[in-house]
PDB file of C-alpha atoms in Angstrom:
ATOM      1  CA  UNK A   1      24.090  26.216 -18.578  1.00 46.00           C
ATOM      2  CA  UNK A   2      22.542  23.540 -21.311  1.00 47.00           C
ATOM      3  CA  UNK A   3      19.164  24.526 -21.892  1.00 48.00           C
ATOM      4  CA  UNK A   4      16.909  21.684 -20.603  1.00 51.00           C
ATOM      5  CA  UNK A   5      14.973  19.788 -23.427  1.00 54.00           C
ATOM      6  CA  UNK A   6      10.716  19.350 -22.961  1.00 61.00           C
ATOM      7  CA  UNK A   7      11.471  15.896 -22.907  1.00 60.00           C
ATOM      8  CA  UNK A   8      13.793  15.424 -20.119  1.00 58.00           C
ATOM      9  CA  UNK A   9      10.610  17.712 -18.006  1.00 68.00           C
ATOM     10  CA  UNK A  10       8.547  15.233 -19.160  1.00 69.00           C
ATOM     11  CA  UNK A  11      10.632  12.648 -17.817  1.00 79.00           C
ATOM     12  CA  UNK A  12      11.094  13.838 -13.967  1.00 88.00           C
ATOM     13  CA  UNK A  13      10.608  10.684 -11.809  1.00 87.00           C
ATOM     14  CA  UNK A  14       7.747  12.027 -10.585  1.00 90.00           C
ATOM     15  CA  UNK A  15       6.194  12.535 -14.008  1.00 92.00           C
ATOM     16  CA  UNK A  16       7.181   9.398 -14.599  1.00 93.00           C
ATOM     17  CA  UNK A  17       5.516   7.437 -11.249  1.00 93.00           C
ATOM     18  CA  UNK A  18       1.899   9.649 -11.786  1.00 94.00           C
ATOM     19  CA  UNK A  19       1.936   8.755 -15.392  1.00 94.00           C
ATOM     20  CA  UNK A  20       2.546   4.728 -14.535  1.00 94.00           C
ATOM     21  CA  UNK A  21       0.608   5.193 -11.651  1.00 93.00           C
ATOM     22  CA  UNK A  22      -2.730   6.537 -14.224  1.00 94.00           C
ATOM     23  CA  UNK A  23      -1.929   3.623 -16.398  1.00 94.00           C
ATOM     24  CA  UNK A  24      -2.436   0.789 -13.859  1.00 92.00           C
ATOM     25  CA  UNK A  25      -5.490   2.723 -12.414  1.00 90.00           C
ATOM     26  CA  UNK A  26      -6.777   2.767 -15.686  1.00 90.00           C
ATOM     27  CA  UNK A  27      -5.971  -0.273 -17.458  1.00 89.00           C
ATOM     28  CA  UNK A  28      -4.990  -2.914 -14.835  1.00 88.00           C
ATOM     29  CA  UNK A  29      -1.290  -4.190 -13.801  1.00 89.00           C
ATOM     30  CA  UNK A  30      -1.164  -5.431 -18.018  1.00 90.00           C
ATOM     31  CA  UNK A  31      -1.638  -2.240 -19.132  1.00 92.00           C
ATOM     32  CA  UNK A  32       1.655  -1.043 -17.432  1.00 92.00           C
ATOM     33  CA  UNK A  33       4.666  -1.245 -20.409  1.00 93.00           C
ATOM     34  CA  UNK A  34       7.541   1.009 -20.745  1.00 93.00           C
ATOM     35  CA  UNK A  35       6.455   1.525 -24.537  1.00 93.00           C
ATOM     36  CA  UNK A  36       3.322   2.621 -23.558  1.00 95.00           C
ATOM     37  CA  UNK A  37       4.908   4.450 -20.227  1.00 94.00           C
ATOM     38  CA  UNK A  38       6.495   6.349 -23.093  1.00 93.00           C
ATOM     39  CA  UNK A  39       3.713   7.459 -25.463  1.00 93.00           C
ATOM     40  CA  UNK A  40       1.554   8.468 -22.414  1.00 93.00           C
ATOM     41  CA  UNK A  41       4.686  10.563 -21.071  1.00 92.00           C
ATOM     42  CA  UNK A  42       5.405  12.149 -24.745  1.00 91.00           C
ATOM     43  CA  UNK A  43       8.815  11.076 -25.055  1.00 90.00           C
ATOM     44  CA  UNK A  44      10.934   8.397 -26.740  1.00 89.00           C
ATOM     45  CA  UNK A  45      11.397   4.861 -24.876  1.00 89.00           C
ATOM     46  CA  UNK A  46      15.349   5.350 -24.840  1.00 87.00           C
ATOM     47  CA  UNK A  47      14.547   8.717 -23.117  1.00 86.00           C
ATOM     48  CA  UNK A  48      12.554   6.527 -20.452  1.00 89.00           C
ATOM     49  CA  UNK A  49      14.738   3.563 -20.190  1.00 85.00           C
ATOM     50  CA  UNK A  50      17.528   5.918 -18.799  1.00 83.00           C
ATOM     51  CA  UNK A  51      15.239   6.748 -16.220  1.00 82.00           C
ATOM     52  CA  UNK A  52      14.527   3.920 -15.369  1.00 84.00           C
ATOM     53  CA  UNK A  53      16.315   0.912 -16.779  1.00 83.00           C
ATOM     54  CA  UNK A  54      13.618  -2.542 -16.276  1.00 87.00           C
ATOM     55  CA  UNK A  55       9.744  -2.824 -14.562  1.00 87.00           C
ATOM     56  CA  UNK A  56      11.461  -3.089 -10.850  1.00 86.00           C
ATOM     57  CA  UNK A  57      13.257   0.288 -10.871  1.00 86.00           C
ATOM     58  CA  UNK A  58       9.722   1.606 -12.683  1.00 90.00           C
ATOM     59  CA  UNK A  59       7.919   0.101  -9.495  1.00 89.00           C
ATOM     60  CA  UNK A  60      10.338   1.448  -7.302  1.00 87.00           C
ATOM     61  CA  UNK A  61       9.828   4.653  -8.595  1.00 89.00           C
ATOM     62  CA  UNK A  62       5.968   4.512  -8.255  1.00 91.00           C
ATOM     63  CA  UNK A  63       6.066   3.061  -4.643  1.00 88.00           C
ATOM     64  CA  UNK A  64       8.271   5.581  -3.486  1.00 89.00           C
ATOM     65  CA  UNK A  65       6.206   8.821  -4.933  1.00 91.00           C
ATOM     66  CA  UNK A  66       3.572   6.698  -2.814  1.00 91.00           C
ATOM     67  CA  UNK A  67       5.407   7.345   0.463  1.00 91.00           C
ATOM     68  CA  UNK A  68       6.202  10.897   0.130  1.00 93.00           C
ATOM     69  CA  UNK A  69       2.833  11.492   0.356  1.00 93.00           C
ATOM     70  CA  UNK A  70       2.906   9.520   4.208  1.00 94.00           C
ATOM     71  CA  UNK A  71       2.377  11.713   7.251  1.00 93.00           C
ATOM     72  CA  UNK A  72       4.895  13.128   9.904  1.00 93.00           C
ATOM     73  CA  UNK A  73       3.438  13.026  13.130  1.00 94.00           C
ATOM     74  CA  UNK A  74       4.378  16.173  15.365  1.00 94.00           C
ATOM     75  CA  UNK A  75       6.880  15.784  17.428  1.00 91.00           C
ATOM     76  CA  UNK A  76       5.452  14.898  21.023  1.00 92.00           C
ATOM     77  CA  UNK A  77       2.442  12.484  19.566  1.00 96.00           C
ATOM     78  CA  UNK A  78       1.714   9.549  21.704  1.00 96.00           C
ATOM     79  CA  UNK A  79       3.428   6.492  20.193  1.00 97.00           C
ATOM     80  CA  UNK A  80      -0.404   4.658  20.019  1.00 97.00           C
ATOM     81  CA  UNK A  81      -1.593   7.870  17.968  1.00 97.00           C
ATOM     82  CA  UNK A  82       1.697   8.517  15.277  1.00 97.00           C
ATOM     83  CA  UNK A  83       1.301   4.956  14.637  1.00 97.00           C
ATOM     84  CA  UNK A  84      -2.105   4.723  13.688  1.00 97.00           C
ATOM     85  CA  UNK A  85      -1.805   7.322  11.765  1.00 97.00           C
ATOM     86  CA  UNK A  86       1.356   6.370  10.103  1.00 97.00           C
ATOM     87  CA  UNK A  87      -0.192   3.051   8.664  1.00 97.00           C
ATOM     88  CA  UNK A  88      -3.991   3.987   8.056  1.00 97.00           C
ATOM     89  CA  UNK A  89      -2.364   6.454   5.323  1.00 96.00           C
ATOM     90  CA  UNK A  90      -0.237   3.703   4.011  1.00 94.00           C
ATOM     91  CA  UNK A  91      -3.490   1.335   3.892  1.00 95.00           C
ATOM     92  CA  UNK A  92      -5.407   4.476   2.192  1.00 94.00           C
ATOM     93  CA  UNK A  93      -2.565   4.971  -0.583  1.00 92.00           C
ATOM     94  CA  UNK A  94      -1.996   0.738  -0.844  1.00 91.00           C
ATOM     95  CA  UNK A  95      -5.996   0.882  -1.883  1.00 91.00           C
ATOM     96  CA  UNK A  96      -6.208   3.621  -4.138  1.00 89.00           C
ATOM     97  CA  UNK A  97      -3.943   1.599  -5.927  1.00 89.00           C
ATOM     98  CA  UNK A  98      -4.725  -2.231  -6.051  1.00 84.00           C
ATOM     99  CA  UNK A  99      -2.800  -2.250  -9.316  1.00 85.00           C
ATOM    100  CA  UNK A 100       0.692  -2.004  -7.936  1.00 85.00           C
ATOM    101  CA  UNK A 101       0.455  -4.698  -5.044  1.00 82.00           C
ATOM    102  CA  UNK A 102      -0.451  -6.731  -7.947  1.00 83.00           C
ATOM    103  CA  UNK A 103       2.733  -6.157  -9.977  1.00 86.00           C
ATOM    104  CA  UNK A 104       5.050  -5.213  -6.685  1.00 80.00           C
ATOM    105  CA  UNK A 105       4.475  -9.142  -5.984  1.00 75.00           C
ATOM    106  CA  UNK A 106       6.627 -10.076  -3.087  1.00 72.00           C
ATOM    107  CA  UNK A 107       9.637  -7.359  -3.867  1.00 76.00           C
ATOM    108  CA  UNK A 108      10.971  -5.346  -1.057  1.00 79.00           C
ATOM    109  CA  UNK A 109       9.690  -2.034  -0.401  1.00 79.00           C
ATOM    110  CA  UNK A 110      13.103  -0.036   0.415  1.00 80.00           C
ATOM    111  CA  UNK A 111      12.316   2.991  -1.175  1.00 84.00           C
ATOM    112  CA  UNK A 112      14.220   6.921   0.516  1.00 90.00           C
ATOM    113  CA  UNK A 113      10.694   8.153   1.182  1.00 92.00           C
ATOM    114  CA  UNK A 114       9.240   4.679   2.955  1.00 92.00           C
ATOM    115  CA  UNK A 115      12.012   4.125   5.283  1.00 94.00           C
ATOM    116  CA  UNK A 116      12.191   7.791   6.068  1.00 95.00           C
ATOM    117  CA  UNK A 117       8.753   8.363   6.597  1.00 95.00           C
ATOM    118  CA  UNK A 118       7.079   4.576   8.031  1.00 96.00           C
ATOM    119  CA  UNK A 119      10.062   2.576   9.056  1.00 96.00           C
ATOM    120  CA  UNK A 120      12.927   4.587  10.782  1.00 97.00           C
ATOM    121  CA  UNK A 121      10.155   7.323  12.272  1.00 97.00           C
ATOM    122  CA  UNK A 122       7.905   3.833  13.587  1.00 97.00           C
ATOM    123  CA  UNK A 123      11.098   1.972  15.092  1.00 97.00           C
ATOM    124  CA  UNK A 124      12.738   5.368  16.428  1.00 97.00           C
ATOM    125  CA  UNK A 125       9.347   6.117  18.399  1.00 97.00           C
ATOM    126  CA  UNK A 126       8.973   2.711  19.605  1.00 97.00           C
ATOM    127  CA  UNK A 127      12.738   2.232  20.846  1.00 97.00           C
ATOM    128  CA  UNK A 128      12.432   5.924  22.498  1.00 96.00           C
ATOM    129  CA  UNK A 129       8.857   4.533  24.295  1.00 95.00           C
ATOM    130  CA  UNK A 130      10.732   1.703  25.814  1.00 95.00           C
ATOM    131  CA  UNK A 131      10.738  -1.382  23.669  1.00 97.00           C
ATOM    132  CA  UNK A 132      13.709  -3.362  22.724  1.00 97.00           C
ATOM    133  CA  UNK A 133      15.053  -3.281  19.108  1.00 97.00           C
ATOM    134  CA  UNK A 134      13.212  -6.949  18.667  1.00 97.00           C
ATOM    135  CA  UNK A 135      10.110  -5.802  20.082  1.00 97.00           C
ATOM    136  CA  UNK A 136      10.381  -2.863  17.731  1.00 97.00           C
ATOM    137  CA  UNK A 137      10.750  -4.816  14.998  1.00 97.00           C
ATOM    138  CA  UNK A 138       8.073  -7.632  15.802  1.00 97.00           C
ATOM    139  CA  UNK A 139       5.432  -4.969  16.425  1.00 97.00           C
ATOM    140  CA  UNK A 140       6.163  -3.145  13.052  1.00 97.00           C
ATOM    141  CA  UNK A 141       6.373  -6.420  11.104  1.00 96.00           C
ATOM    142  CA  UNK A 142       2.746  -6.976  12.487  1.00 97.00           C
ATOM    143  CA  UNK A 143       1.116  -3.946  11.442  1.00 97.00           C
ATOM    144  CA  UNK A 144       2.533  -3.732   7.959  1.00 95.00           C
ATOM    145  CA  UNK A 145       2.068  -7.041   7.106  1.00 94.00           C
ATOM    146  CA  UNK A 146      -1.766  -6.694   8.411  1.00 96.00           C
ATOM    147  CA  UNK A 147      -1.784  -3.580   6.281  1.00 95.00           C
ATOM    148  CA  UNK A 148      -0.141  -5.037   3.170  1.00 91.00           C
ATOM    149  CA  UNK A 149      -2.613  -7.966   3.137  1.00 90.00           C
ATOM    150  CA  UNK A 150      -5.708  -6.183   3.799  1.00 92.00           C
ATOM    151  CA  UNK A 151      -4.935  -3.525   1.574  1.00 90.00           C
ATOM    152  CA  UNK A 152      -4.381  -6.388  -1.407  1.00 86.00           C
ATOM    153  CA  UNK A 153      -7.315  -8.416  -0.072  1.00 84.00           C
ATOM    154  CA  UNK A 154      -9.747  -7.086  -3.285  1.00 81.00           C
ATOM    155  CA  UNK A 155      -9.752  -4.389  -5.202  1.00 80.00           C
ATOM    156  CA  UNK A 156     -11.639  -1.598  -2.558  1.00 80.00           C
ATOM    157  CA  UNK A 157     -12.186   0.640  -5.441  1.00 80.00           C
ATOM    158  CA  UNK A 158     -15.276  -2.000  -6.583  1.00 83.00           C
ATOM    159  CA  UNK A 159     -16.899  -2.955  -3.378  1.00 84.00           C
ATOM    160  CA  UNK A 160     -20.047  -4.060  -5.296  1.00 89.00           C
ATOM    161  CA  UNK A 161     -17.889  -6.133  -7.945  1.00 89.00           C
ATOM    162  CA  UNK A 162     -15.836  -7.850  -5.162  1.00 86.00           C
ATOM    163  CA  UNK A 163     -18.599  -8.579  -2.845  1.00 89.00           C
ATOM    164  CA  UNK A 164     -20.386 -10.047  -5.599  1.00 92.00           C
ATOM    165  CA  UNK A 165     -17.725 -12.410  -6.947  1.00 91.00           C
ATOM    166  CA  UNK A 166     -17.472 -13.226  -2.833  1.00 91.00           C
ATOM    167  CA  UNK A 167     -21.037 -14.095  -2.949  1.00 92.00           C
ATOM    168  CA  UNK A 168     -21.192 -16.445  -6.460  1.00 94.00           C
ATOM    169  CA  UNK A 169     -18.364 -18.387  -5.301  1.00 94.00           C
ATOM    170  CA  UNK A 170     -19.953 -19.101  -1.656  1.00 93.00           C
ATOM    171  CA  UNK A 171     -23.350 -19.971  -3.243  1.00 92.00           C
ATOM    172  CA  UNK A 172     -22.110 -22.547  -5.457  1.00 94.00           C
ATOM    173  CA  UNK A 173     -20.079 -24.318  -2.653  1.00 95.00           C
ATOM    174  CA  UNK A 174     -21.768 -27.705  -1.094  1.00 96.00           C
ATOM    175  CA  UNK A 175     -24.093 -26.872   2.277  1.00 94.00           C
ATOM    176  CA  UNK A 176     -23.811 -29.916   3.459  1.00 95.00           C
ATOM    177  CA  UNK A 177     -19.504 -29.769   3.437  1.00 95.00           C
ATOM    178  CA  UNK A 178     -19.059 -26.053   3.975  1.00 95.00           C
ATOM    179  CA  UNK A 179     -22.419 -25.122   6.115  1.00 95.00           C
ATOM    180  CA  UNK A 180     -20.512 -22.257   8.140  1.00 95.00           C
ATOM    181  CA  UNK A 181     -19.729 -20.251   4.809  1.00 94.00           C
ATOM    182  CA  UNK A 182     -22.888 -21.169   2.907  1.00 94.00           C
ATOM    183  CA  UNK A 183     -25.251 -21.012   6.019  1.00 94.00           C
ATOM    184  CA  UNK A 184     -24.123 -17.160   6.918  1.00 94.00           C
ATOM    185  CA  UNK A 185     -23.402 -15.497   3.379  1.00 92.00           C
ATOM    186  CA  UNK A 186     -25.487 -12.360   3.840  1.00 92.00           C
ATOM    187  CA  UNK A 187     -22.919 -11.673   7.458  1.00 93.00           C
ATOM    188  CA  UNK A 188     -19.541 -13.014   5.408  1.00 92.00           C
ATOM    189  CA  UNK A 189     -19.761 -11.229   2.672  1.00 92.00           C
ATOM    190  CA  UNK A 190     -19.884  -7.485   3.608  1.00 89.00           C
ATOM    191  CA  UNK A 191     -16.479  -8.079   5.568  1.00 91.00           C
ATOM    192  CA  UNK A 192     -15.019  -8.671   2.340  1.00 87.00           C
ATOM    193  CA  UNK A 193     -14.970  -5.065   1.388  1.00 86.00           C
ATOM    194  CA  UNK A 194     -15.404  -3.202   5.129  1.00 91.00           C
ATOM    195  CA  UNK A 195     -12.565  -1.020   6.163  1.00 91.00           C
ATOM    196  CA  UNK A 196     -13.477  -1.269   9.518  1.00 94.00           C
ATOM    197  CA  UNK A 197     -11.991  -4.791   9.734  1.00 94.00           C
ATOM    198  CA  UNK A 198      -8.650  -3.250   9.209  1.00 95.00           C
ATOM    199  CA  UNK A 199      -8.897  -0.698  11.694  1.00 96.00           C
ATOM    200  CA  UNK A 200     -10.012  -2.414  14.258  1.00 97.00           C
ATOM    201  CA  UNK A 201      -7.653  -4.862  13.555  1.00 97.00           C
ATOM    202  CA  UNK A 202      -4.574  -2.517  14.084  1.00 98.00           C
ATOM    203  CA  UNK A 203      -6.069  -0.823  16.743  1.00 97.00           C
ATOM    204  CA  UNK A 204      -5.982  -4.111  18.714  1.00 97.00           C
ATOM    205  CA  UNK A 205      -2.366  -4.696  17.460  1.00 97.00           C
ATOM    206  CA  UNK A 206      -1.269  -1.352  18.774  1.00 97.00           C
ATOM    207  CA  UNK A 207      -3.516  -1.455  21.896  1.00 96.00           C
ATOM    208  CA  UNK A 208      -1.221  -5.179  22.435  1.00 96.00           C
ATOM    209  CA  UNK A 209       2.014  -3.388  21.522  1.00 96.00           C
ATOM    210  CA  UNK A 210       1.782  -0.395  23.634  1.00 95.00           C
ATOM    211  CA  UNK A 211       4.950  -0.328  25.629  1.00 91.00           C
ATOM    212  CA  UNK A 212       3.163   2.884  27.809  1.00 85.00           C
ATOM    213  CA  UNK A 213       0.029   1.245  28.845  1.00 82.00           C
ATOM    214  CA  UNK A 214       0.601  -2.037  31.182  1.00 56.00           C
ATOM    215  CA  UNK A 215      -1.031  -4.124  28.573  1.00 58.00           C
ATOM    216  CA  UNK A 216       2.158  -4.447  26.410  1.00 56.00           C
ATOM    217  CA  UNK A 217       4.329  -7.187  26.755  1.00 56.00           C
TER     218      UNK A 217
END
């Protein structure tokens, strides 16, 4: 057999995704190019271009080392409990990483290790607890979407920074034409930053989607 060269080990996708994924923790969404991709990897940029050819199959890459690191729920766990589970650890990894919602923009997420460990696991419990394949669908949409946007709300990893840019922009707003937000800054602007919010959030989404309590539709 050919005798593999240090680059190509240096190149393994998921080499690849932890070194990209360093780079926008570090440096911000900008800091992301496949030149620098390269140097930081120890390898040529040909070497990493057949990889991964453009900056959407690099993202892809990244998202999807994400998701392998998403939870399967033993077999048996009560829809309401794989769920939550299920999409607090996608809101966990989606703010560890506030970097890549910025650059994943409004592409699809359709990575192997998503859809076989979120989507087809979610819909497959929900279908086997008794909703129909639109109800499936409508709840999932719900939570991900809720987890997506909270997750890309600020960047979590600041809480001080964010709160305070919150803050200076209420402040300078008019009382007199925005006295709700400038009349009850020191309750708006924690929420900004709680994680709480979120949870409780999906909790009440799953509590209303819960095809085994009579709540559910």
């Amino acid at each position: 057999m050919p005798r593999r060269t240090s680059s190509l080990d240096r190149a393994t996708p998921d080499r690849i995704a932890e070194a990209a994924l360093l780079l926008v923790d570090e440096g911000g969404p900008e800091a992301l190019t496949f030149r620098a991709l390269a140097a930081r990897l120890g390898i040529s940029l040909a070497s990493l271009q057949r990889r991964c050819t453009d900056l959407a199959g690099l993202l892809d890459l990244c998202l999807d080392h994400l998701a392998a690191r998403l939870p399967e729920p033993a077999p048996g766990t009560d829809w309401a409990t794989a769920t939550e589970a299920r999409f607090t650890a996608l809101y966990r990894l989606l703010v560890e990483h506030p970097g890549l919602l910025v650059l994943r923009g409004a592409r699809p997420w359709l990575g192997v290790n998503l859809l076989a460990r979120l989507v087809e696991p979610q819909l497959a419990d929900s279908l086997a607890a008794g909703m129909t394949a639109e109800e499936a669908i409508a709840a999932y949409r719900r939570m991900y979407l809720l987890t997506l946007g909270s997750a890309s709300f600020v960047d979590h990893r600041d809480p001080r920074s964010a709160q305070a840019l919150t803050r200076t922009a209420l402040a300078a707003l008019d009382p007199e034409e925005f006295p709700a937000l400038t009349g009850h800054l020191t309750a708006i602007v924690p929420t900004v930053t709680r994680h709480d919010v979120y949870y409780g959030a999906l909790r009440q989404l799953i509590q209303a989607a819960d095809p085994t309590t009579s709540d559910a539709p």
